[in-house]
Short mmCIF file of C-alpha atoms in Angstrom, two decimals:
data_model
loop_
_atom_site.label_atom_id
_atom_site.label_comp_id
_atom_site.label_asym_id
_atom_site.label_seq_id
_atom_site.Cartn_x
_atom_site.Cartn_y
_atom_site.Cartn_z
CA MET A 137 2.94 11.74 -4.48
CA ARG A 138 1.91 8.43 -6.01
CA VAL A 139 3.84 5.19 -5.49
CA ALA A 140 3.58 2.47 -8.15
CA LEU A 141 3.99 -1.00 -6.64
CA ILE A 142 5.55 -3.87 -8.56
CA GLY A 143 6.67 -7.29 -7.38
CA PRO A 144 6.28 -11.06 -7.66
CA GLY A 145 2.90 -12.73 -7.93
CA ASP A 146 4.00 -16.14 -6.63
CA ILE A 147 4.60 -15.37 -2.97
CA LYS A 148 5.58 -18.88 -1.83
CA PHE A 149 8.09 -19.41 -4.63
CA HIS A 150 9.77 -16.02 -4.35
CA TYR A 151 9.81 -15.26 -0.64
CA SER A 152 9.92 -18.74 0.85
CA ASN A 153 11.74 -20.84 -1.76
CA LEU A 154 14.11 -18.24 -3.22
CA LEU A 155 14.71 -15.94 -0.26
CA GLY A 156 14.04 -18.31 2.63
CA LEU A 157 11.74 -15.92 4.49
CA LYS A 158 9.45 -17.34 7.14
CA ARG A 159 5.78 -16.57 6.66
CA GLU A 160 5.58 -14.50 9.84
CA ASP A 161 8.61 -12.44 8.80
CA PHE A 162 7.11 -11.82 5.36
CA GLU A 163 3.79 -10.73 6.86
CA LYS A 164 5.51 -8.35 9.28
CA GLU A 165 7.40 -6.75 6.40
CA ILE A 166 4.13 -6.34 4.50
CA ARG A 167 2.47 -4.61 7.44
CA ASP A 168 5.45 -2.33 7.96
CA ILE A 169 5.60 -1.40 4.26
CA ALA A 170 1.88 -0.63 4.21
CA GLN A 171 2.21 1.58 7.30
CA SER A 172 5.10 3.48 5.73
CA LEU A 173 2.97 4.31 2.65
CA VAL A 174 -0.29 5.47 4.25
CA ASN A 175 0.31 9.16 3.55
CA TRP A 176 0.72 8.67 -0.19
CA GLU A 177 -1.39 7.22 -3.00
CA ILE A 178 -0.45 3.73 -4.13
CA LEU A 179 -1.02 2.16 -7.54
CA LEU A 180 -0.92 -1.52 -8.53
CA LEU A 181 -2.28 -4.17 -10.84
CA PRO A 182 -5.22 -5.88 -9.06
CA ASP A 183 -3.82 -9.42 -9.08
CA ARG A 184 -2.36 -12.01 -6.75
CA GLY A 185 0.99 -11.29 -5.18
CA VAL A 186 2.98 -9.06 -2.89
CA SER A 187 1.56 -5.73 -4.12
CA PHE A 188 -2.01 -6.78 -3.35
CA GLU A 189 -0.96 -7.96 0.13
CA VAL A 190 0.48 -4.51 0.79
CA ALA A 191 -2.70 -2.89 -0.56
CA LYS A 192 -4.98 -4.87 1.79
CA ASN A 193 -2.96 -3.84 4.83
CA TYR A 194 -2.74 -0.26 3.58
CA LYS A 195 -6.53 -0.14 3.29
CA GLU A 196 -6.95 -1.48 6.83
CA MET A 197 -4.61 1.24 8.09
CA GLY A 198 -6.61 4.01 6.42
CA GLY A 199 -4.21 4.69 3.55
CA LYS A 200 -4.83 7.73 1.37
CA LYS A 201 -5.92 6.15 -1.94
CA ILE A 202 -5.51 2.91 -3.92
CA ILE A 203 -5.56 2.97 -7.71
CA GLY A 204 -5.67 -0.08 -9.96
CA THR A 205 -4.26 -0.19 -13.49
CA VAL A 206 -6.39 -2.62 -15.51
CA PRO A 207 -6.34 -3.54 -19.23
CA MET A 208 -10.12 -3.44 -19.37
CA SER A 209 -10.36 -3.52 -23.17
CA ASP A 210 -8.05 -6.50 -23.70
CA LYS A 211 -9.32 -9.13 -26.17
CA ASP A 212 -6.39 -11.59 -26.13
CA PHE A 213 -6.19 -12.69 -22.48
CA GLY A 214 -9.05 -10.91 -20.75
CA ILE A 215 -9.29 -9.81 -17.13
CA LYS A 216 -11.59 -12.42 -15.60
CA HIS A 217 -8.80 -13.53 -13.24
CA LEU A 218 -8.51 -9.96 -11.90
CA LYS A 219 -12.14 -9.59 -10.85
CA PRO A 220 -11.79 -11.17 -7.36
CA TYR A 221 -9.09 -8.60 -6.57
CA LEU A 222 -10.95 -5.70 -8.16
CA GLU A 223 -14.02 -6.56 -6.12
CA ALA A 224 -12.17 -7.36 -2.87
CA VAL A 225 -13.42 -5.68 0.30
CA VAL A 226 -11.53 -4.83 3.50
CA ASN A 227 -13.43 -3.66 6.58
CA GLY A 228 -16.57 -3.10 4.50
CA ARG A 229 -14.82 -0.99 1.86
CA ARG A 230 -13.58 -1.82 -1.62
CA VAL A 231 -9.81 -2.14 -1.72
CA PHE A 232 -9.59 -0.09 -4.93
CA ASP A 233 -10.79 3.51 -4.91
CA GLU A 234 -10.15 4.15 -8.60
CA VAL A 235 -9.31 2.20 -11.76
CA ILE A 236 -7.27 3.38 -14.75
CA ASN A 237 -8.02 1.56 -18.01
CA THR A 238 -4.71 0.75 -19.73
CA ASP A 239 -6.45 -0.77 -22.77
CA ASN A 240 -4.68 -4.14 -23.30
CA TRP A 241 -2.10 -6.33 -21.58
CA TYR A 242 0.71 -5.25 -23.87
CA LYS A 243 0.17 -1.59 -23.02
CA GLN A 244 -0.41 -2.43 -19.35
CA ASP A 245 3.11 -3.76 -18.99
CA LEU A 246 4.56 -0.73 -20.76
CA VAL A 247 2.76 2.02 -18.86
CA HIS A 248 2.07 0.70 -15.36
CA CYS A 249 5.12 2.21 -13.66
CA ILE A 250 4.86 5.64 -15.29
CA PHE A 251 1.51 6.29 -13.63
CA GLY A 252 3.56 6.74 -10.46
CA ASP A 253 5.93 9.49 -9.37
CA VAL A 254 8.09 6.72 -7.94
CA VAL A 255 8.25 2.94 -8.20
CA LEU A 256 8.52 0.59 -5.22
CA MET A 257 9.97 -2.74 -6.34
CA LEU A 258 9.10 -5.49 -3.87
CA GLY A 259 11.12 -8.27 -5.46
CA ASN A 260 12.68 -9.15 -8.78
CA SER A 261 10.60 -11.37 -11.08
CA LEU A 262 9.92 -11.65 -14.79
CA GLY A 263 6.86 -9.42 -14.56
CA SER A 264 8.22 -6.80 -12.18
CA LEU A 265 11.52 -6.40 -14.04
CA GLY A 266 9.62 -6.11 -17.33
CA GLU A 267 7.34 -3.40 -15.94
CA LEU A 268 10.31 -1.48 -14.56
CA VAL A 269 12.44 -1.47 -17.70
CA TYR A 270 9.49 -0.79 -20.02
CA GLY A 271 8.48 2.13 -17.81
CA TYR A 272 11.93 3.63 -18.04
CA TYR A 273 12.06 2.99 -21.77
CA LEU A 274 8.93 5.10 -22.26
CA TYR A 275 10.34 7.67 -19.86
CA LYS A 276 13.43 7.79 -22.10
CA LEU A 277 11.19 8.92 -24.95
CA PHE A 278 9.52 11.58 -22.78
CA VAL A 279 12.81 13.17 -21.72
CA GLY A 280 14.15 13.26 -25.27
CA ASP A 281 16.92 10.71 -24.89
CA LYS A 282 15.84 9.27 -28.24
CA PRO A 283 15.45 12.45 -30.33
CA GLU A 284 14.20 10.57 -33.39
CA VAL A 285 10.98 9.79 -31.52
CA LYS A 286 8.71 12.56 -30.27
CA ALA A 287 6.58 11.17 -27.44
CA LYS A 288 4.08 13.07 -25.32
CA ARG A 289 2.77 11.73 -22.03
CA GLU A 290 -0.75 13.08 -22.50
CA ARG A 291 -1.18 11.14 -25.75
CA ILE A 292 -0.60 7.91 -23.88
CA HIS A 293 -2.75 8.82 -20.86
CA PRO A 294 -3.50 12.07 -19.00
CA GLN A 295 -2.67 10.52 -15.62
CA ILE A 296 0.95 9.64 -16.44
CA ARG A 297 3.12 11.31 -13.80
CA ALA A 298 6.68 10.00 -14.15
CA GLY A 299 9.16 12.84 -13.96
CA ILE A 300 6.64 15.69 -13.73
CA ASN A 301 6.90 16.58 -10.03
CA ILE A 302 10.15 14.86 -8.97
CA PRO A 303 12.84 12.79 -10.70
CA PHE A 304 11.38 9.41 -11.71
CA SER A 305 12.74 7.24 -8.91
CA THR A 306 12.82 3.57 -8.02
CA PHE A 307 12.96 2.12 -4.52
CA ILE A 308 14.46 -1.35 -4.16
CA TYR A 309 13.18 -3.00 -0.98
CA LYS A 310 16.29 -4.94 0.04
CA PRO A 311 14.67 -7.50 2.40
CA PHE A 312 12.81 -8.84 -0.68
CA PHE A 313 15.88 -9.04 -2.95
CA HIS A 314 18.77 -11.46 -3.13
CA ASP A 315 21.00 -9.14 -5.17
CA LYS A 316 21.04 -5.62 -6.58
CA LEU A 317 19.55 -4.70 -9.92
CA ASN A 318 21.50 -5.58 -13.05
CA TYR A 319 24.49 -3.21 -13.49
CA GLU A 320 23.58 -2.19 -17.03
CA ILE A 321 19.92 -1.56 -16.16
CA GLU A 322 21.00 0.70 -13.30
CA ALA A 323 23.34 2.59 -15.62
CA TYR A 324 20.57 3.24 -18.17
CA ILE A 325 18.18 4.45 -15.48
CA LYS A 326 20.77 6.89 -14.12
CA LYS A 327 21.63 8.06 -17.65
CA LEU A 328 18.02 9.28 -17.94
CA GLY A 329 18.23 11.17 -14.67
CA GLY A 330 16.33 8.45 -12.81
CA GLN A 331 17.22 7.73 -9.20
CA ILE A 332 17.59 4.37 -7.48
CA PHE A 333 17.31 3.98 -3.72
CA TYR A 334 18.15 0.75 -1.93
CA VAL A 335 16.17 0.79 1.31
CA GLU A 336 16.94 -1.50 4.22
CA ASN A 337 13.52 -1.37 5.88
CA SER A 338 10.17 0.38 5.93
CA THR A 339 11.42 3.21 8.15
CA GLN A 340 14.11 4.12 5.64
CA LEU A 341 11.53 3.83 2.85
CA GLU A 342 9.26 6.38 4.52
CA GLN A 343 12.13 8.73 5.34
CA THR A 344 13.41 8.70 1.76
CA LEU A 345 9.94 9.28 0.32
CA ARG A 346 9.51 12.29 2.60
CA ALA A 347 12.91 13.65 1.59
CA LEU A 348 11.96 13.41 -2.09
CA GLU A 349 8.91 15.60 -1.53
CA ARG A 350 10.94 18.49 -0.11
#
């Protein structure tokens, strides 16, 4: 199973200013999340923020595999700012084991989440909410909820996995949220057969991931 990570890039603003988390509490949560994921592949955008912090700890703990989604062909904004993260090393090894080229930034935001079997949302921000809802919008086309549009996963990318092995599911990590997801967004996700799990801690996250695999 592959877990797509999404979450805020501005750690201080989100976790300290908005949620009031102490740095040591945030770092402990990151370590615990990373430990809970070591038996599964994780996928993220190689950029600053909470997902990369999880990835570094996951690598230190001997996690299974880390995949980066990168708009390597983008001409509008470029990816120069991603290179320090793409080239980052932990314990003598590159953080990222594999890179998927998503073409450009517009497509990156649309497809990032659907490269995972499940999505782990580590906080609600403009970017993470956009990635989540765009992912489910494309998923809507795959499952035929918009019959006027015939969409095939393999035409977008052969590694797209959402909904193939298990129901396309989203995990909301409650310690990093102030409130639940928007009511209407939840309703649309469930209408498509998507599942939403609100997890209280890393132990519950791991237990629910294991249950999904059965």
